[in-house]
Amino acid sequence: MPELPEVETIRMGLQKYLVGHTVTDIDVRLPKMLTGEVQSLIGAKVQGIRRFGKGLVIDFDNGYSLAIHIKMTGQLVYKGTKVPKETQVSEKVGKILPHNHTHLIFHLNNATLYYNDIRQFGWLKILKTADVKELPFFKDLGPEVFKELTLSLFSDIVKRNKIAIKPLLLEQKKLSGVGNIYANDALFKAGIDPRRKAHALTDTEIEKLFASIEEVMKKGIEVGGSSEWSYVNALGEEGEYQKIFQIYGREGKPCLVCGTVIEKLVLGGRGTYLCPTCQK
DNA sequence: AGTATCCTGGAA
DNA sequence: TTCCAGGATACT
């Protein structure tokens, strides 16, 4: 589900297709998904789309913004004349929009943006652009992979924390962008047992882990994200990363490197996969 | 630091 | 019929 590579893929799609469109009306089919004054966006033109960690911000030309977190099953799907119709609905979603899980419909000039969310965990907030950074989620975000998170900063964070390394990687307030799938794959690639206490990792291991995180996230963006559950990009298309999971979801299957049976455990309440031979 | 919570679909 | 998936938060 959506981690940095998935959300960045959506951002790029929206940046390409949504910019320049004007909001003509908003259908609020499930009110709890949206906060703020709907009227603020009517007649406003999309200027650009920013991403912070796993959060998105659509900026309009009237000083208002739409802050979005799609959590696990949210989808932002654009339909409009700018793109060929047949590419707009994925086979897996397979439904004509809007459907039962379409909670918000943003009517634009000559286009539509749908917000679908099966599990209704996501949120969208209309607020003044200047106030976006005051939202707790954005305000508390830690340094982001590929941006502020340098090796030395990453090393400081790892050494300062005594919890297990995997749940640490998932704490968006410590470092932002990493989610469960890429955390599993990065730890496997670095040969580190996810249960190891963070502060006990050696400098070499920290360097290896930092490089592995960047490597798996970069790969994720390259292949358009991971569509294990309901993730789709801004055109409703699926990504490919689920086809190249190195360890995530491979419980009981042979390790791709050494053939040892992959084990599964729960760490910090999250499914965690481990090759007992490769990860020490 | 660990766990319940939001919610639904799909798998066991 | 029950359980499980997990992003972030609110709890204990």
PDB file of C-alpha atoms (C1' of nucleotides) in Angstrom:
ATOM      1  CA  MET A   1       0.000   0.000   0.000  1.00  0.00           C
ATOM      2  CA  PRO A   2       0.949   3.526  -0.391  1.00  0.00           C
ATOM      3  CA  GLU A   3       4.384   4.457   0.794  1.00  0.00           C
ATOM      4  CA  LEU A   4       6.626   7.177  -0.603  1.00  0.00           C
ATOM      5  CA  PRO A   5       7.042   5.600  -4.081  1.00  0.00           C
ATOM      6  CA  GLU A   6       3.302   5.124  -4.519  1.00  0.00           C
ATOM      7  CA  VAL A   7       2.377   8.607  -3.317  1.00  0.00           C
ATOM      8  CA  GLU A   8       5.129  10.156  -5.447  1.00  0.00           C
ATOM      9  CA  THR A   9       3.774   8.287  -8.484  1.00  0.00           C
ATOM     10  CA  ILE A  10       0.346   9.756  -7.811  1.00  0.00           C
ATOM     11  CA  ARG A  11       1.852  13.214  -7.333  1.00  0.00           C
ATOM     12  CA  MET A  12       3.604  13.077 -10.677  1.00  0.00           C
ATOM     13  CA  GLY A  13       0.401  12.003 -12.391  1.00  0.00           C
ATOM     14  CA  LEU A  14      -1.654  14.752 -10.801  1.00  0.00           C
ATOM     15  CA  GLN A  15       1.041  17.316 -11.562  1.00  0.00           C
ATOM     16  CA  LYS A  16       0.850  16.311 -15.202  1.00  0.00           C
ATOM     17  CA  TYR A  17      -2.900  16.195 -15.602  1.00  0.00           C
ATOM     18  CA  LEU A  18      -4.573  18.201 -12.870  1.00  0.00           C
ATOM     19  CA  VAL A  19      -2.674  21.497 -13.048  1.00  0.00           C
ATOM     20  CA  GLY A  20      -4.669  24.195 -14.792  1.00  0.00           C
ATOM     21  CA  HIS A  21      -8.063  22.655 -14.097  1.00  0.00           C
ATOM     22  CA  THR A  22     -10.651  24.659 -12.200  1.00  0.00           C
ATOM     23  CA  VAL A  23     -12.989  23.171  -9.604  1.00  0.00           C
ATOM     24  CA  THR A  24     -16.614  23.685 -10.602  1.00  0.00           C
ATOM     25  CA  ASP A  25     -18.298  21.575  -7.922  1.00  0.00           C
ATOM     26  CA  ILE A  26     -17.593  18.938  -5.277  1.00  0.00           C
ATOM     27  CA  ASP A  27     -19.879  15.983  -4.539  1.00  0.00           C
ATOM     28  CA  VAL A  28     -19.377  14.996  -0.919  1.00  0.00           C
ATOM     29  CA  ARG A  29     -20.796  11.480  -0.763  1.00  0.00           C
ATOM     30  CA  LEU A  30     -19.202  10.569   2.577  1.00  0.00           C
ATOM     31  CA  PRO A  31     -18.857  13.731   4.666  1.00  0.00           C
ATOM     32  CA  LYS A  32     -16.399  12.332   7.218  1.00  0.00           C
ATOM     33  CA  MET A  33     -13.700  12.059   4.521  1.00  0.00           C
ATOM     34  CA  LEU A  34     -13.487  15.821   3.987  1.00  0.00           C
ATOM     35  CA  THR A  35     -13.071  18.718   6.402  1.00  0.00           C
ATOM     36  CA  GLY A  36     -12.987  22.432   5.708  1.00  0.00           C
ATOM     37  CA  GLU A  37     -15.184  24.736   3.679  1.00  0.00           C
ATOM     38  CA  VAL A  38     -16.063  23.236   0.287  1.00  0.00           C
ATOM     39  CA  GLN A  39     -16.938  26.672  -1.031  1.00  0.00           C
ATOM     40  CA  SER A  40     -13.291  27.746  -0.700  1.00  0.00           C
ATOM     41  CA  LEU A  41     -12.320  25.574  -3.654  1.00  0.00           C
ATOM     42  CA  ILE A  42     -15.164  26.380  -6.015  1.00  0.00           C
ATOM     43  CA  GLY A  43     -13.767  28.382  -8.914  1.00  0.00           C
ATOM     44  CA  ALA A  44     -10.173  27.830  -7.765  1.00  0.00           C
ATOM     45  CA  LYS A  45      -7.531  26.704 -10.254  1.00  0.00           C
ATOM     46  CA  VAL A  46      -4.953  23.985  -9.506  1.00  0.00           C
ATOM     47  CA  GLN A  47      -1.437  25.420  -9.371  1.00  0.00           C
ATOM     48  CA  GLY A  48       0.639  22.438  -8.382  1.00  0.00           C
ATOM     49  CA  ILE A  49       0.918  19.306  -6.241  1.00  0.00           C
ATOM     50  CA  ARG A  50       3.400  18.840  -3.412  1.00  0.00           C
ATOM     51  CA  ARG A  51       4.257  15.726  -1.428  1.00  0.00           C
ATOM     52  CA  PHE A  52       5.606  15.486   2.109  1.00  0.00           C
ATOM     53  CA  GLY A  53       6.319  11.963   3.236  1.00  0.00           C
ATOM     54  CA  LYS A  54       3.190   9.979   2.354  1.00  0.00           C
ATOM     55  CA  GLY A  55       1.014  13.102   2.329  1.00  0.00           C
ATOM     56  CA  LEU A  56      -0.106  15.162  -0.680  1.00  0.00           C
ATOM     57  CA  VAL A  57      -1.020  18.828  -1.012  1.00  0.00           C
ATOM     58  CA  ILE A  58      -2.900  20.237  -3.994  1.00  0.00           C
ATOM     59  CA  ASP A  59      -2.343  24.006  -4.133  1.00  0.00           C
ATOM     60  CA  PHE A  60      -4.892  26.323  -5.706  1.00  0.00           C
ATOM     61  CA  ASP A  61      -4.479  29.850  -7.055  1.00  0.00           C
ATOM     62  CA  ASN A  62      -6.686  31.489  -4.412  1.00  0.00           C
ATOM     63  CA  GLY A  63      -4.571  30.789  -1.351  1.00  0.00           C
ATOM     64  CA  TYR A  64      -6.311  27.542  -0.455  1.00  0.00           C
ATOM     65  CA  SER A  65      -5.006  23.992  -0.559  1.00  0.00           C
ATOM     66  CA  LEU A  66      -6.318  20.465  -0.319  1.00  0.00           C
ATOM     67  CA  ALA A  67      -4.216  18.330   2.028  1.00  0.00           C
ATOM     68  CA  ILE A  68      -4.595  14.599   1.484  1.00  0.00           C
ATOM     69  CA  HIS A  69      -3.516  11.363   3.122  1.00  0.00           C
ATOM     70  CA  ILE A  70      -4.727   8.252   1.300  1.00  0.00           C
ATOM     71  CA  LYS A  71      -3.596   5.893   4.094  1.00  0.00           C
ATOM     72  CA  MET A  72      -3.990   2.295   2.897  1.00  0.00           C
ATOM     73  CA  THR A  73      -6.717   2.103   0.304  1.00  0.00           C
ATOM     74  CA  GLY A  74      -7.289   5.648  -0.908  1.00  0.00           C
ATOM     75  CA  GLN A  75      -7.181   6.366  -4.618  1.00  0.00           C
ATOM     76  CA  LEU A  76      -7.070   9.670  -6.486  1.00  0.00           C
ATOM     77  CA  VAL A  77      -8.153   8.968 -10.025  1.00  0.00           C
ATOM     78  CA  TYR A  78      -8.255  11.586 -12.765  1.00  0.00           C
ATOM     79  CA  LYS A  79     -10.562  11.247 -15.714  1.00  0.00           C
ATOM     80  CA  GLY A  80     -10.452  13.793 -18.468  1.00  0.00           C
ATOM     81  CA  THR A  81      -9.964  14.475 -22.107  1.00  0.00           C
ATOM     82  CA  LYS A  82      -6.199  14.874 -21.676  1.00  0.00           C
ATOM     83  CA  VAL A  83      -5.704  11.114 -21.480  1.00  0.00           C
ATOM     84  CA  PRO A  84      -7.026   8.170 -23.532  1.00  0.00           C
ATOM     85  CA  LYS A  85     -10.145   6.698 -21.988  1.00  0.00           C
ATOM     86  CA  GLU A  86      -8.994   3.064 -22.041  1.00  0.00           C
ATOM     87  CA  THR A  87      -6.067   3.780 -19.739  1.00  0.00           C
ATOM     88  CA  GLN A  88      -8.198   5.284 -17.034  1.00  0.00           C
ATOM     89  CA  VAL A  89      -9.591   2.326 -15.126  1.00  0.00           C
ATOM     90  CA  SER A  90      -7.348  -0.493 -13.972  1.00  0.00           C
ATOM     91  CA  GLU A  91      -8.394  -4.069 -14.556  1.00  0.00           C
ATOM     92  CA  LYS A  92      -8.209  -4.817 -10.863  1.00  0.00           C
ATOM     93  CA  VAL A  93     -10.376  -1.879  -9.871  1.00  0.00           C
ATOM     94  CA  GLY A  94     -12.388  -2.885 -12.905  1.00  0.00           C
ATOM     95  CA  LYS A  95     -15.285  -0.622 -12.130  1.00  0.00           C
ATOM     96  CA  ILE A  96     -16.696   2.382 -13.823  1.00  0.00           C
ATOM     97  CA  LEU A  97     -16.334   5.464 -11.665  1.00  0.00           C
ATOM     98  CA  PRO A  98     -17.992   6.504  -9.497  1.00  0.00           C
ATOM     99  CA  HIS A  99     -18.635   3.278  -7.568  1.00  0.00           C
ATOM    100  CA  ASN A 100     -19.607   2.308  -4.001  1.00  0.00           C
ATOM    101  CA  HIS A 101     -16.272   3.375  -2.596  1.00  0.00           C
ATOM    102  CA  THR A 102     -16.127   6.714  -4.352  1.00  0.00           C
ATOM    103  CA  HIS A 103     -16.554   9.156  -1.479  1.00  0.00           C
ATOM    104  CA  LEU A 104     -15.688  12.483  -3.110  1.00  0.00           C
ATOM    105  CA  ILE A 105     -16.088  13.710  -6.657  1.00  0.00           C
ATOM    106  CA  PHE A 106     -14.264  16.872  -7.696  1.00  0.00           C
ATOM    107  CA  HIS A 107     -15.895  18.233 -10.825  1.00  0.00           C
ATOM    108  CA  LEU A 108     -13.445  20.214 -12.930  1.00  0.00           C
ATOM    109  CA  ASN A 109     -13.746  21.977 -16.233  1.00  0.00           C
ATOM    110  CA  ASN A 110     -13.727  19.073 -18.746  1.00  0.00           C
ATOM    111  CA  ALA A 111     -12.465  16.566 -16.200  1.00  0.00           C
ATOM    112  CA  THR A 112     -13.189  14.795 -12.907  1.00  0.00           C
ATOM    113  CA  LEU A 113     -11.076  13.769  -9.953  1.00  0.00           C
ATOM    114  CA  TYR A 114     -12.430  10.838  -7.914  1.00  0.00           C
ATOM    115  CA  TYR A 115     -11.465   9.980  -4.365  1.00  0.00           C
ATOM    116  CA  ASN A 116     -12.086   6.287  -3.694  1.00  0.00           C
ATOM    117  CA  ASP A 117     -11.247   4.629  -0.392  1.00  0.00           C
ATOM    118  CA  ILE A 118     -12.440   1.129   0.448  1.00  0.00           C
ATOM    119  CA  ARG A 119     -11.507   1.270   4.112  1.00  0.00           C
ATOM    120  CA  GLN A 120     -12.196   4.962   4.639  1.00  0.00           C
ATOM    121  CA  PHE A 121      -8.980   5.518   6.605  1.00  0.00           C
ATOM    122  CA  GLY A 122      -7.782   8.422   4.485  1.00  0.00           C
ATOM    123  CA  TRP A 123      -8.486  12.122   4.928  1.00  0.00           C
ATOM    124  CA  LEU A 124      -8.801  15.241   2.835  1.00  0.00           C
ATOM    125  CA  LYS A 125      -8.701  18.708   4.367  1.00  0.00           C
ATOM    126  CA  ILE A 126      -9.465  22.047   2.747  1.00  0.00           C
ATOM    127  CA  LEU A 127      -7.452  24.815   4.380  1.00  0.00           C
ATOM    128  CA  LYS A 128      -5.423  27.911   3.683  1.00  0.00           C
ATOM    129  CA  THR A 129      -2.130  27.107   1.973  1.00  0.00           C
ATOM    130  CA  ALA A 130      -0.296  28.929   4.743  1.00  0.00           C
ATOM    131  CA  ASP A 131      -1.833  26.588   7.330  1.00  0.00           C
ATOM    132  CA  VAL A 132      -0.873  23.277   5.692  1.00  0.00           C
ATOM    133  CA  LYS A 133       2.355  22.963   7.640  1.00  0.00           C
ATOM    134  CA  GLU A 134       0.412  23.483  10.870  1.00  0.00           C
ATOM    135  CA  LEU A 135      -1.472  20.214  10.417  1.00  0.00           C
ATOM    136  CA  PRO A 136      -0.069  17.743  12.960  1.00  0.00           C
ATOM    137  CA  PHE A 137       0.795  15.194  10.300  1.00  0.00           C
ATOM    138  CA  PHE A 138       2.925  17.620   8.289  1.00  0.00           C
ATOM    139  CA  LYS A 139       4.266  19.514  11.257  1.00  0.00           C
ATOM    140  CA  ASP A 140       5.694  16.426  12.928  1.00  0.00           C
ATOM    141  CA  LEU A 141       7.162  14.708   9.858  1.00  0.00           C
ATOM    142  CA  GLY A 142      10.771  13.637  10.223  1.00  0.00           C
ATOM    143  CA  PRO A 143      13.451  14.072   7.546  1.00  0.00           C
ATOM    144  CA  GLU A 144      12.438  12.460   4.292  1.00  0.00           C
ATOM    145  CA  VAL A 145      14.179   9.769   2.265  1.00  0.00           C
ATOM    146  CA  PHE A 146      15.886  11.325  -0.816  1.00  0.00           C
ATOM    147  CA  LYS A 147      15.483  14.803   0.670  1.00  0.00           C
ATOM    148  CA  GLU A 148      16.679  15.863   4.112  1.00  0.00           C
ATOM    149  CA  LEU A 149      17.631  12.363   5.208  1.00  0.00           C
ATOM    150  CA  THR A 150      21.388  12.164   4.733  1.00  0.00           C
ATOM    151  CA  LEU A 151      23.498   9.217   5.831  1.00  0.00           C
ATOM    152  CA  SER A 152      24.825  11.104   8.850  1.00  0.00           C
ATOM    153  CA  LEU A 153      21.334  12.165   9.899  1.00  0.00           C
ATOM    154  CA  PHE A 154      20.078   8.605   9.425  1.00  0.00           C
ATOM    155  CA  SER A 155      22.979   7.326  11.469  1.00  0.00           C
ATOM    156  CA  ASP A 156      22.158   9.770  14.297  1.00  0.00           C
ATOM    157  CA  ILE A 157      18.513   8.668  14.343  1.00  0.00           C
ATOM    158  CA  VAL A 158      19.395   4.972  14.374  1.00  0.00           C
ATOM    159  CA  LYS A 159      21.972   5.335  17.140  1.00  0.00           C
ATOM    160  CA  ARG A 160      19.714   7.490  19.288  1.00  0.00           C
ATOM    161  CA  ASN A 161      16.902   4.906  19.445  1.00  0.00           C
ATOM    162  CA  LYS A 162      16.851   1.668  21.387  1.00  0.00           C
ATOM    163  CA  ILE A 163      13.746   0.147  19.815  1.00  0.00           C
ATOM    164  CA  ALA A 164      13.943  -2.551  17.124  1.00  0.00           C
ATOM    165  CA  ILE A 165      15.191  -1.223  13.816  1.00  0.00           C
ATOM    166  CA  LYS A 166      12.123  -2.135  11.744  1.00  0.00           C
ATOM    167  CA  PRO A 167       9.460  -0.344  13.779  1.00  0.00           C
ATOM    168  CA  LEU A 168      11.857   2.625  13.945  1.00  0.00           C
ATOM    169  CA  LEU A 169      11.944   2.824  10.149  1.00  0.00           C
ATOM    170  CA  LEU A 170       8.136   3.078  10.133  1.00  0.00           C
ATOM    171  CA  GLU A 171       7.967   6.047  12.510  1.00  0.00           C
ATOM    172  CA  GLN A 172       7.150   8.988  10.284  1.00  0.00           C
ATOM    173  CA  LYS A 173       8.085  11.435  13.019  1.00  0.00           C
ATOM    174  CA  LYS A 174      11.637  10.088  13.086  1.00  0.00           C
ATOM    175  CA  LEU A 175      12.098   9.692   9.318  1.00  0.00           C
ATOM    176  CA  SER A 176       9.414   9.954   6.668  1.00  0.00           C
ATOM    177  CA  GLY A 177       8.501   7.962   3.589  1.00  0.00           C
ATOM    178  CA  VAL A 178       9.244   4.361   4.584  1.00  0.00           C
ATOM    179  CA  GLY A 179       6.350   1.938   5.040  1.00  0.00           C
ATOM    180  CA  ASN A 180       6.040  -1.727   5.858  1.00  0.00           C
ATOM    181  CA  ILE A 181       6.764  -3.241   2.454  1.00  0.00           C
ATOM    182  CA  TYR A 182       9.904  -1.243   1.676  1.00  0.00           C
ATOM    183  CA  ALA A 183      11.109  -1.595   5.277  1.00  0.00           C
ATOM    184  CA  ASN A 184      10.956  -5.382   4.946  1.00  0.00           C
ATOM    185  CA  ASP A 185      12.728  -5.404   1.589  1.00  0.00           C
ATOM    186  CA  ALA A 186      15.383  -2.893   2.651  1.00  0.00           C
ATOM    187  CA  LEU A 187      16.283  -4.850   5.811  1.00  0.00           C
ATOM    188  CA  PHE A 188      16.526  -8.034   3.780  1.00  0.00           C
ATOM    189  CA  LYS A 189      18.741  -6.370   1.203  1.00  0.00           C
ATOM    190  CA  ALA A 190      20.978  -5.031   3.974  1.00  0.00           C
ATOM    191  CA  GLY A 191      21.137  -8.439   5.691  1.00  0.00           C
ATOM    192  CA  ILE A 192      19.847  -7.094   8.986  1.00  0.00           C
ATOM    193  CA  ASP A 193      17.438  -8.884  11.322  1.00  0.00           C
ATOM    194  CA  PRO A 194      14.407  -6.573  11.776  1.00  0.00           C
ATOM    195  CA  ARG A 195      14.391  -7.341  15.533  1.00  0.00           C
ATOM    196  CA  ARG A 196      17.892  -5.916  16.118  1.00  0.00           C
ATOM    197  CA  LYS A 197      17.965  -2.942  18.465  1.00  0.00           C
ATOM    198  CA  ALA A 198      18.606   0.154  16.389  1.00  0.00           C
ATOM    199  CA  HIS A 199      21.361   1.594  18.566  1.00  0.00           C
ATOM    200  CA  ALA A 200      23.278  -1.690  18.368  1.00  0.00           C
ATOM    201  CA  LEU A 201      23.769  -1.560  14.599  1.00  0.00           C
ATOM    202  CA  THR A 202      27.338  -1.043  13.410  1.00  0.00           C
ATOM    203  CA  ASP A 203      28.364   1.855  11.148  1.00  0.00           C
ATOM    204  CA  THR A 204      28.748  -0.583   8.278  1.00  0.00           C
ATOM    205  CA  GLU A 205      25.259  -1.937   8.808  1.00  0.00           C
ATOM    206  CA  ILE A 206      23.780   1.552   9.014  1.00  0.00           C
ATOM    207  CA  GLU A 207      25.458   2.510   5.738  1.00  0.00           C
ATOM    208  CA  LYS A 208      24.198  -0.658   4.100  1.00  0.00           C
ATOM    209  CA  LEU A 209      20.668  -0.098   5.371  1.00  0.00           C
ATOM    210  CA  PHE A 210      20.625   3.534   4.245  1.00  0.00           C
ATOM    211  CA  ALA A 211      21.726   2.504   0.755  1.00  0.00           C
ATOM    212  CA  SER A 212      19.160  -0.327   0.692  1.00  0.00           C
ATOM    213  CA  ILE A 213      16.299   1.983   1.650  1.00  0.00           C
ATOM    214  CA  GLU A 214      17.177   4.387  -1.163  1.00  0.00           C
ATOM    215  CA  GLU A 215      17.609   1.486  -3.563  1.00  0.00           C
ATOM    216  CA  VAL A 216      14.215  -0.159  -2.929  1.00  0.00           C
ATOM    217  CA  MET A 217      12.355   3.162  -2.876  1.00  0.00           C
ATOM    218  CA  LYS A 218      13.998   4.278  -6.117  1.00  0.00           C
ATOM    219  CA  LYS A 219      13.091   0.963  -7.698  1.00  0.00           C
ATOM    220  CA  GLY A 220       9.533   1.375  -6.420  1.00  0.00           C
ATOM    221  CA  ILE A 221       9.181   4.751  -8.129  1.00  0.00           C
ATOM    222  CA  GLU A 222      10.715   3.369 -11.326  1.00  0.00           C
ATOM    223  CA  VAL A 223       8.133   0.603 -11.618  1.00  0.00           C
ATOM    224  CA  GLY A 224       5.193   2.801 -10.640  1.00  0.00           C
ATOM    225  CA  GLY A 225       4.719   1.641  -7.053  1.00  0.00           C
ATOM    226  CA  SER A 226       3.361  -1.523  -5.526  1.00  0.00           C
ATOM    227  CA  SER A 227      -0.249  -2.609  -6.075  1.00  0.00           C
ATOM    228  CA  GLU A 228      -0.482  -5.466  -3.617  1.00  0.00           C
ATOM    229  CA  TRP A 229      -3.850  -4.183  -2.408  1.00  0.00           C
ATOM    230  CA  SER A 230      -5.762  -1.365  -3.978  1.00  0.00           C
ATOM    231  CA  TYR A 231      -3.088   1.117  -4.949  1.00  0.00           C
ATOM    232  CA  VAL A 232      -3.468   2.754  -8.359  1.00  0.00           C
ATOM    233  CA  ASN A 233      -1.843   5.855  -9.842  1.00  0.00           C
ATOM    234  CA  ALA A 234      -3.588   9.065 -10.876  1.00  0.00           C
ATOM    235  CA  LEU A 235      -4.927   7.393 -14.006  1.00  0.00           C
ATOM    236  CA  GLY A 236      -6.202   4.316 -12.174  1.00  0.00           C
ATOM    237  CA  GLU A 237      -3.318   2.123 -13.323  1.00  0.00           C
ATOM    238  CA  GLU A 238      -1.508  -0.412 -11.138  1.00  0.00           C
ATOM    239  CA  GLY A 239       2.184  -0.467 -10.310  1.00  0.00           C
ATOM    240  CA  GLU A 240       4.619  -3.349 -10.697  1.00  0.00           C
ATOM    241  CA  TYR A 241       6.662  -3.493  -7.503  1.00  0.00           C
ATOM    242  CA  GLN A 242       4.574  -6.325  -6.038  1.00  0.00           C
ATOM    243  CA  LYS A 243       6.055  -8.514  -8.757  1.00  0.00           C
ATOM    244  CA  ILE A 244       9.558  -7.967  -7.450  1.00  0.00           C
ATOM    245  CA  PHE A 245       9.095  -8.100  -3.679  1.00  0.00           C
ATOM    246  CA  GLN A 246      12.310  -9.586  -2.356  1.00  0.00           C
ATOM    247  CA  ILE A 247      10.849 -10.845   0.898  1.00  0.00           C
ATOM    248  CA  TYR A 248       7.553  -9.110   1.690  1.00  0.00           C
ATOM    249  CA  GLY A 249       4.664 -11.602   1.646  1.00  0.00           C
ATOM    250  CA  ARG A 250       6.936 -14.576   0.965  1.00  0.00           C
ATOM    251  CA  GLU A 251       6.318 -16.551   4.170  1.00  0.00           C
ATOM    252  CA  GLY A 252       7.048 -20.255   3.698  1.00  0.00           C
ATOM    253  CA  LYS A 253       8.734 -19.685   0.345  1.00  0.00           C
ATOM    254  CA  PRO A 254      12.457 -20.130  -0.299  1.00  0.00           C
ATOM    255  CA  CYS A 255      14.715 -17.113   0.131  1.00  0.00           C
ATOM    256  CA  LEU A 256      15.612 -15.742  -3.305  1.00  0.00           C
ATOM    257  CA  VAL A 257      19.265 -15.591  -2.264  1.00  0.00           C
ATOM    258  CA  CYS A 258      19.946 -18.747  -0.230  1.00  0.00           C
ATOM    259  CA  GLY A 259      16.803 -20.903  -0.400  1.00  0.00           C
ATOM    260  CA  THR A 260      16.092 -20.905   3.339  1.00  0.00           C
ATOM    261  CA  VAL A 261      12.385 -20.851   4.156  1.00  0.00           C
ATOM    262  CA  ILE A 262      11.196 -17.286   4.830  1.00  0.00           C
ATOM    263  CA  GLU A 263       9.683 -16.781   8.281  1.00  0.00           C
ATOM    264  CA  LYS A 264       6.976 -14.383   9.341  1.00  0.00           C
ATOM    265  CA  LEU A 265       6.614 -12.666  12.682  1.00  0.00           C
ATOM    266  CA  VAL A 266       4.792  -9.674  14.095  1.00  0.00           C
ATOM    267  CA  LEU A 267       6.900  -6.699  15.145  1.00  0.00           C
ATOM    268  CA  GLY A 268       5.294  -3.541  16.430  1.00  0.00           C
ATOM    269  CA  GLY A 269       1.981  -4.960  15.269  1.00  0.00           C
ATOM    270  CA  ARG A 270       3.133  -5.243  11.646  1.00  0.00           C
ATOM    271  CA  GLY A 271       3.765  -8.265   9.485  1.00  0.00           C
ATOM    272  CA  THR A 272       7.514  -8.804   9.298  1.00  0.00           C
ATOM    273  CA  TYR A 273       9.322 -11.212   7.010  1.00  0.00           C
ATOM    274  CA  LEU A 274      12.739 -12.619   7.667  1.00  0.00           C
ATOM    275  CA  CYS A 275      15.319 -14.905   6.111  1.00  0.00           C
ATOM    276  CA  PRO A 276      16.994 -16.444   9.164  1.00  0.00           C
ATOM    277  CA  THR A 277      20.113 -17.189   7.122  1.00  0.00           C
ATOM    278  CA  CYS A 278      20.611 -13.895   5.286  1.00  0.00           C
ATOM    279  CA  GLN A 279      19.535 -11.549   8.062  1.00  0.00           C
ATOM    280  CA  LYS A 280      21.616 -11.432  11.226  1.00  0.00           C
TER     281      LYS A 280
ATOM    282  C1'  DA B   1       6.990   0.392  24.264  1.00  0.00           C
ATOM    283  C1'  DG B   2       3.137  -2.052  22.995  1.00  0.00           C
ATOM    284  C1'  DT B   3      -1.889  -2.267  21.643  1.00  0.00           C
ATOM    285  C1'  DA B   4      -6.632  -0.847  20.125  1.00  0.00           C
ATOM    286  C1'  DT B   5      -8.871   1.824  16.644  1.00  0.00           C
ATOM    287  C1'  DC B   6     -10.798   3.377  12.195  1.00  0.00           C
ATOM    288  C1'  DC B   7     -13.078   0.018   7.960  1.00  0.00           C
ATOM    289  C1'  DT B   8     -13.832  -3.372   4.226  1.00  0.00           C
ATOM    290  C1'  DG B   9     -12.799  -7.257   1.247  1.00  0.00           C
ATOM    291  C1'  DG B  10     -10.738 -11.394   0.734  1.00  0.00           C
ATOM    292  C1'  DA B  11      -8.763 -15.509   2.496  1.00  0.00           C
ATOM    293  C1'  DA B  12      -8.705 -19.301   5.741  1.00  0.00           C
TER     294       DA B  12
ATOM    295  C1'  DT C   1     -17.580 -17.399  10.631  1.00  0.00           C
ATOM    296  C1'  DT C   2     -13.347 -15.519  11.977  1.00  0.00           C
ATOM    297  C1'  DC C   3      -9.203 -13.457  10.986  1.00  0.00           C
ATOM    298  C1'  DC C   4      -6.000 -10.590   8.729  1.00  0.00           C
ATOM    299  C1'  DA C   5      -4.011  -6.665   6.019  1.00  0.00           C
ATOM    300  C1'  DG C   6      -1.630  -1.918   7.768  1.00  0.00           C
ATOM    301  C1'  DG C   7      -0.905   4.286   8.198  1.00  0.00           C
ATOM    302  C1'  DA C   8      -1.302   6.978  11.752  1.00  0.00           C
ATOM    303  C1'  DT C   9      -3.170   8.166  16.136  1.00  0.00           C
ATOM    304  C1'  DA C  10      -4.986   7.628  20.673  1.00  0.00           C
ATOM    305  C1'  DC C  11      -4.612   5.087  24.187  1.00  0.00           C
ATOM    306  C1'  DT C  12      -2.490   2.292  28.344  1.00  0.00           C
TER     307       DT C  12
END
